[in-house]
PDB file of C-alpha atoms in Angstrom:
ATOM      1  CA  MET A   1     315.664 162.580  52.003  1.00 53.00           C
ATOM      2  CA  ALA A   2     314.455 161.589  48.628  1.00 59.00           C
ATOM      3  CA  GLU A   3     317.733 159.665  48.063  1.00 61.00           C
ATOM      4  CA  LYS A   4     317.162 157.614  51.271  1.00 60.00           C
ATOM      5  CA  GLN A   5     313.600 156.804  50.216  1.00 60.00           C
ATOM      6  CA  LYS A   6     314.849 155.699  46.811  1.00 58.00           C
ATOM      7  CA  GLN A   7     317.490 153.537  48.366  1.00 58.00           C
ATOM      8  CA  LYS A   8     314.894 151.951  50.756  1.00 60.00           C
ATOM      9  CA  GLN A   9     312.585 151.171  47.754  1.00 57.00           C
ATOM     10  CA  GLU A  10     315.544 149.624  45.889  1.00 57.00           C
ATOM     11  CA  ASN A  11     316.372 147.502  48.904  1.00 64.00           C
ATOM     12  CA  ASP A  12     312.725 146.447  49.130  1.00 74.00           C
ATOM     13  CA  PHE A  13     312.762 145.275  45.506  1.00 88.00           C
ATOM     14  CA  THR A  14     316.228 143.533  45.865  1.00 92.00           C
ATOM     15  CA  TYR A  15     315.106 140.971  48.477  1.00 94.00           C
ATOM     16  CA  ILE A  16     312.037 139.986  46.432  1.00 94.00           C
ATOM     17  CA  ALA A  17     314.177 139.814  43.268  1.00 95.00           C
ATOM     18  CA  ILE A  18     316.573 137.518  45.039  1.00 95.00           C
ATOM     19  CA  TYR A  19     313.893 134.870  45.486  1.00 96.00           C
ATOM     20  CA  PHE A  20     312.067 135.465  42.128  1.00 95.00           C
ATOM     21  CA  LEU A  21     314.063 133.011  40.106  1.00 93.00           C
ATOM     22  CA  THR A  22     315.592 131.355  43.133  1.00 92.00           C
ATOM     23  CA  PHE A  23     318.718 129.629  41.758  1.00 92.00           C
ATOM     24  CA  ILE A  24     319.639 132.095  38.996  1.00 95.00           C
ATOM     25  CA  THR A  25     318.907 135.425  40.860  1.00 95.00           C
ATOM     26  CA  GLY A  26     320.456 133.899  44.034  1.00 95.00           C
ATOM     27  CA  ILE A  27     323.773 133.409  42.165  1.00 96.00           C
ATOM     28  CA  ILE A  28     323.605 136.864  40.581  1.00 96.00           C
ATOM     29  CA  PHE A  29     322.942 138.712  43.804  1.00 95.00           C
ATOM     30  CA  TYR A  30     325.503 136.609  45.682  1.00 95.00           C
ATOM     31  CA  VAL A  31     328.189 137.790  43.266  1.00 95.00           C
ATOM     32  CA  ILE A  32     327.144 141.509  43.048  1.00 95.00           C
ATOM     33  CA  SER A  33     326.497 142.079  46.738  1.00 91.00           C
ATOM     34  CA  LYS A  34     329.886 141.421  48.284  1.00 89.00           C
ATOM     35  CA  GLY A  35     329.689 144.023  51.010  1.00 89.00           C
ATOM     36  CA  ASP A  36     326.146 143.264  52.354  1.00 91.00           C
ATOM     37  CA  LYS A  37     326.068 140.101  54.440  1.00 92.00           C
ATOM     38  CA  ARG A  38     322.299 140.099  54.802  1.00 93.00           C
ATOM     39  CA  LYS A  39     321.807 140.028  50.987  1.00 93.00           C
ATOM     40  CA  ARG A  40     324.386 137.314  50.614  1.00 95.00           C
ATOM     41  CA  GLN A  41     322.648 135.238  53.246  1.00 95.00           C
ATOM     42  CA  HIS A  42     319.300 135.528  51.373  1.00 95.00           C
ATOM     43  CA  SER A  43     321.129 134.811  48.190  1.00 96.00           C
ATOM     44  CA  ILE A  44     322.490 131.515  49.634  1.00 96.00           C
ATOM     45  CA  GLN A  45     318.985 130.642  50.940  1.00 96.00           C
ATOM     46  CA  ALA A  46     317.585 131.275  47.513  1.00 97.00           C
ATOM     47  CA  ILE A  47     320.221 129.090  45.835  1.00 97.00           C
ATOM     48  CA  VAL A  48     319.518 126.290  48.270  1.00 97.00           C
ATOM     49  CA  LEU A  49     315.764 126.606  47.755  1.00 96.00           C
ATOM     50  CA  GLY A  50     316.314 126.510  44.052  1.00 96.00           C
ATOM     51  CA  ALA A  51     318.416 123.346  44.302  1.00 96.00           C
ATOM     52  CA  ILE A  52     315.708 121.673  46.382  1.00 96.00           C
ATOM     53  CA  MET A  53     313.159 122.719  43.698  1.00 96.00           C
ATOM     54  CA  ILE A  54     315.278 121.079  40.928  1.00 96.00           C
ATOM     55  CA  VAL A  55     315.393 117.848  42.865  1.00 96.00           C
ATOM     56  CA  ILE A  56     311.771 117.884  43.739  1.00 96.00           C
ATOM     57  CA  GLY A  57     310.930 118.674  40.088  1.00 94.00           C
ATOM     58  CA  PHE A  58     311.765 115.040  39.186  1.00 95.00           C
ATOM     59  CA  ILE A  59     308.837 113.670  41.186  1.00 92.00           C
ATOM     60  CA  PRO A  60     305.923 113.225  38.727  1.00 90.00           C
ATOM     61  CA  PHE A  61     302.651 115.069  39.303  1.00 88.00           C
ATOM     62  CA  VAL A  62     303.277 116.240  42.940  1.00 94.00           C
ATOM     63  CA  GLY A  63     306.646 117.811  42.185  1.00 94.00           C
ATOM     64  CA  GLY A  64     305.147 120.716  40.414  1.00 94.00           C
ATOM     65  CA  ILE A  65     302.745 121.545  43.142  1.00 96.00           C
ATOM     66  CA  ILE A  66     305.400 121.338  45.847  1.00 96.00           C
ATOM     67  CA  ASN A  67     307.729 123.503  43.677  1.00 96.00           C
ATOM     68  CA  LEU A  68     304.914 126.177  43.441  1.00 96.00           C
ATOM     69  CA  LEU A  69     304.523 126.077  47.183  1.00 97.00           C
ATOM     70  CA  ILE A  70     308.350 126.364  47.793  1.00 96.00           C
ATOM     71  CA  TRP A  71     308.476 129.268  45.259  1.00 97.00           C
ATOM     72  CA  LEU A  72     305.559 131.048  47.057  1.00 97.00           C
ATOM     73  CA  TYR A  73     307.326 130.519  50.398  1.00 97.00           C
ATOM     74  CA  GLY A  74     310.506 132.010  48.927  1.00 96.00           C
ATOM     75  CA  MET A  75     308.623 135.060  47.728  1.00 96.00           C
ATOM     76  CA  TYR A  76     307.051 135.425  51.135  1.00 96.00           C
ATOM     77  CA  ILE A  77     310.535 135.346  52.701  1.00 96.00           C
ATOM     78  CA  GLY A  78     311.666 138.018  50.137  1.00 95.00           C
ATOM     79  CA  TYR A  79     308.681 140.137  51.040  1.00 94.00           C
ATOM     80  CA  LYS A  80     309.309 139.866  54.762  1.00 94.00           C
ATOM     81  CA  ALA A  81     313.088 140.596  54.288  1.00 94.00           C
ATOM     82  CA  SER A  82     312.170 143.730  52.326  1.00 93.00           C
ATOM     83  CA  ALA A  83     310.243 144.834  55.479  1.00 91.00           C
ATOM     84  CA  ASN A  84     313.433 144.197  57.618  1.00 90.00           C
ATOM     85  CA  GLU A  85     311.988 140.929  59.093  1.00 91.00           C
ATOM     86  CA  ASP A  86     314.085 137.880  58.756  1.00 90.00           C
ATOM     87  CA  ILE A  87     312.435 134.519  58.787  1.00 92.00           C
ATOM     88  CA  ALA A  88     314.480 131.473  59.657  1.00 93.00           C
ATOM     89  CA  ILE A  89     314.126 128.594  57.243  1.00 93.00           C
ATOM     90  CA  PRO A  90     314.912 125.380  59.207  1.00 92.00           C
ATOM     91  CA  TYR A  91     318.387 124.094  58.509  1.00 94.00           C
ATOM     92  CA  ILE A  92     318.800 126.373  55.516  1.00 95.00           C
ATOM     93  CA  THR A  93     319.288 129.620  57.432  1.00 94.00           C
ATOM     94  CA  ASP A  94     321.898 128.071  59.606  1.00 94.00           C
ATOM     95  CA  PHE A  95     323.711 126.717  56.526  1.00 94.00           C
ATOM     96  CA  ALA A  96     323.516 130.191  54.912  1.00 93.00           C
ATOM     97  CA  LYS A  97     324.925 132.013  57.925  1.00 92.00           C
ATOM     98  CA  LYS A  98     327.926 129.718  57.964  1.00 93.00           C
ATOM     99  CA  TYR A  99     328.972 130.690  54.393  1.00 89.00           C
ATOM    100  CA  VAL A 100     328.175 134.475  54.438  1.00 86.00           C
TER     101      VAL A 100
END
């Protein structure tokens, strides 16, 4: 029983960690979680969010604020995924499900 609880806590942290550094941790978890389709889907979503953040980062002044909001949204998605609730990001979730 203690092992199941430890695994659940590890999974909880994993989904939050996937979105923490969006692009970098998304790629890392995509590579290491070959058997878990749900983690791979969230990894692809994090990679796409990271790419969007890079593009938006070139917008002066407003880009930083928008990037912060996108990052917070990603952390929220990771938190909900750790509680076994999947939130659909418009367009990005459909794209991620194609390539899982």
